[in-house]
mmCIF file of C-alpha atoms in Angstrom:
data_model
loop_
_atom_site.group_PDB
_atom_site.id
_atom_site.type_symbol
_atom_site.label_atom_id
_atom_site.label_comp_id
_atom_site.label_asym_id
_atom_site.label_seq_id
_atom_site.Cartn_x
_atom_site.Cartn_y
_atom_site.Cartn_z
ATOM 1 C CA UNK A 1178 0.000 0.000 0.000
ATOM 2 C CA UNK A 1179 1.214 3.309 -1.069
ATOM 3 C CA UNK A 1180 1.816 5.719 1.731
ATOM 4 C CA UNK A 1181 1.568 2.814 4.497
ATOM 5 C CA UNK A 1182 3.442 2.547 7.438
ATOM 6 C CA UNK A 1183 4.727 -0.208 9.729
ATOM 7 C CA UNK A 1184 6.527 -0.058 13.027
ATOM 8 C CA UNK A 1185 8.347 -2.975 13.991
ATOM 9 C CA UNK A 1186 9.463 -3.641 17.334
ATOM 10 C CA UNK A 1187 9.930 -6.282 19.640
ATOM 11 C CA UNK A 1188 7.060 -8.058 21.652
ATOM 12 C CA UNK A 1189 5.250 -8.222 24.425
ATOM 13 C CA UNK A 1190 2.954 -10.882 25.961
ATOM 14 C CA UNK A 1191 0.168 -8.873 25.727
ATOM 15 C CA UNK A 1192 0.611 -9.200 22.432
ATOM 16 C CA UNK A 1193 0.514 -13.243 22.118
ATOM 17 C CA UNK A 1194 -3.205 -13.098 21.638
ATOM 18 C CA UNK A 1195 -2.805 -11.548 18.112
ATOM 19 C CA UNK A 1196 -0.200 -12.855 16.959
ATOM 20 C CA UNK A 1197 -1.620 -16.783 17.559
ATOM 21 C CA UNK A 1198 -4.944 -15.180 15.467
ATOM 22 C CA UNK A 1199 -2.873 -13.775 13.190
ATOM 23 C CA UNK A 1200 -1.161 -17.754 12.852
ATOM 24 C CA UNK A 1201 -4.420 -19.377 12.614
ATOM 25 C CA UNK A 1202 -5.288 -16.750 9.687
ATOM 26 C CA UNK A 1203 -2.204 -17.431 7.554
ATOM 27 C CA UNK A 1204 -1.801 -20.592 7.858
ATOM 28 C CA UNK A 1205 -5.503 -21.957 8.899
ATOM 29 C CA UNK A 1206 -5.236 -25.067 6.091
ATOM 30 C CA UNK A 1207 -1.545 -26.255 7.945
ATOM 31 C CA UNK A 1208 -3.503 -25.448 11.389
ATOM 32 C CA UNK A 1209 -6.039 -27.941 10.131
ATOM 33 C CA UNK A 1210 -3.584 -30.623 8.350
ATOM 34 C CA UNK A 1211 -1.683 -30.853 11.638
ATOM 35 C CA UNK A 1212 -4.397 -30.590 13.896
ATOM 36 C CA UNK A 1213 -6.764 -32.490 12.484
ATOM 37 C CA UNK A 1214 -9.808 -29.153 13.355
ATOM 38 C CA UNK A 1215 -8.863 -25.686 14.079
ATOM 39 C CA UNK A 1216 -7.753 -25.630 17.505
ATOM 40 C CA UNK A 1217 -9.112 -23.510 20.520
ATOM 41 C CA UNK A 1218 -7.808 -20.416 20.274
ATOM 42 C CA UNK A 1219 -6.142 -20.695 24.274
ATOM 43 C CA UNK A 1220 -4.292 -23.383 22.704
ATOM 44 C CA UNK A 1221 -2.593 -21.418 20.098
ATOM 45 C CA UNK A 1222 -1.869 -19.073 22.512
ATOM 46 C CA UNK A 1223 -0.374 -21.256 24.867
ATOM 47 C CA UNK A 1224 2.193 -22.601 21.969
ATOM 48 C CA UNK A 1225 3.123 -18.873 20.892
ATOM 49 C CA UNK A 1226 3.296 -17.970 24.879
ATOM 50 C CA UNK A 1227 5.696 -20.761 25.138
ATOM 51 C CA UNK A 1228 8.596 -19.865 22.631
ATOM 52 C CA UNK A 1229 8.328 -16.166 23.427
ATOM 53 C CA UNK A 1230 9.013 -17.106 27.405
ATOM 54 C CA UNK A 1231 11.694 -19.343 25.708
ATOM 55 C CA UNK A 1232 13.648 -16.123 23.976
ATOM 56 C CA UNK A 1233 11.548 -13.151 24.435
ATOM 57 C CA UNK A 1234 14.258 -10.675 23.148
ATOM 58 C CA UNK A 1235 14.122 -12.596 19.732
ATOM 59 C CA UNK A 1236 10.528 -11.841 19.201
ATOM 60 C CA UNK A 1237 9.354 -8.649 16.930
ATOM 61 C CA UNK A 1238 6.027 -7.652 16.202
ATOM 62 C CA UNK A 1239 5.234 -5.306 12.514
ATOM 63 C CA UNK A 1240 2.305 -2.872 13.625
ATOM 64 C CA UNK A 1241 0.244 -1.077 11.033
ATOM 65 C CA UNK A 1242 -0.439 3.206 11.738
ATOM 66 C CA UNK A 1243 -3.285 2.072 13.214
ATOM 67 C CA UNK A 1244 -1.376 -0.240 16.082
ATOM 68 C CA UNK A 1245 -2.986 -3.189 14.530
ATOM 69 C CA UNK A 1246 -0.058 -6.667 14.856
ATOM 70 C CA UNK A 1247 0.030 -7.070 10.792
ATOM 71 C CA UNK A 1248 3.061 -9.731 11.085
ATOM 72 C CA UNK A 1249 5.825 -11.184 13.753
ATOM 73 C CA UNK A 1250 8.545 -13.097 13.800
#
């Protein structure tokens, strides 16, 4: 998008919740080969709560100008 801008930074847990949405979004079909149904979102979140505990100086969030979590890694 011309014009748009994204702030990247690193996380939070607060911010856990939408990134583990964000997960289920992108890759909902691998969600559901793995899983066999689309997991409860808690679930998700405990798996993403888990490897940002694990090293949570290596994890960044991209917000849109809105604040809105648009991507992580």
């Amino acid at each position: 998008m011309e014009g748009s801008l994204m702030h990247v930074t690193r996380t939070v847990e607060a911010n856990i919740k939408a990134i583990a949405a964000l997960f289920t979004v992108c890759f909902y079909d691998s969600v559901i080969h793995h899983c066999g149904k689309l997991p409860k979102p808690q679930a998700m979140e405990d798996v993403f709560t888990l490897v940002f505990r694990a090293e949570p100086a290596a994890a960044l969030v991209a917000k849109d100008e809105k604040g809105t979590i648009i991507g992580y890694c």
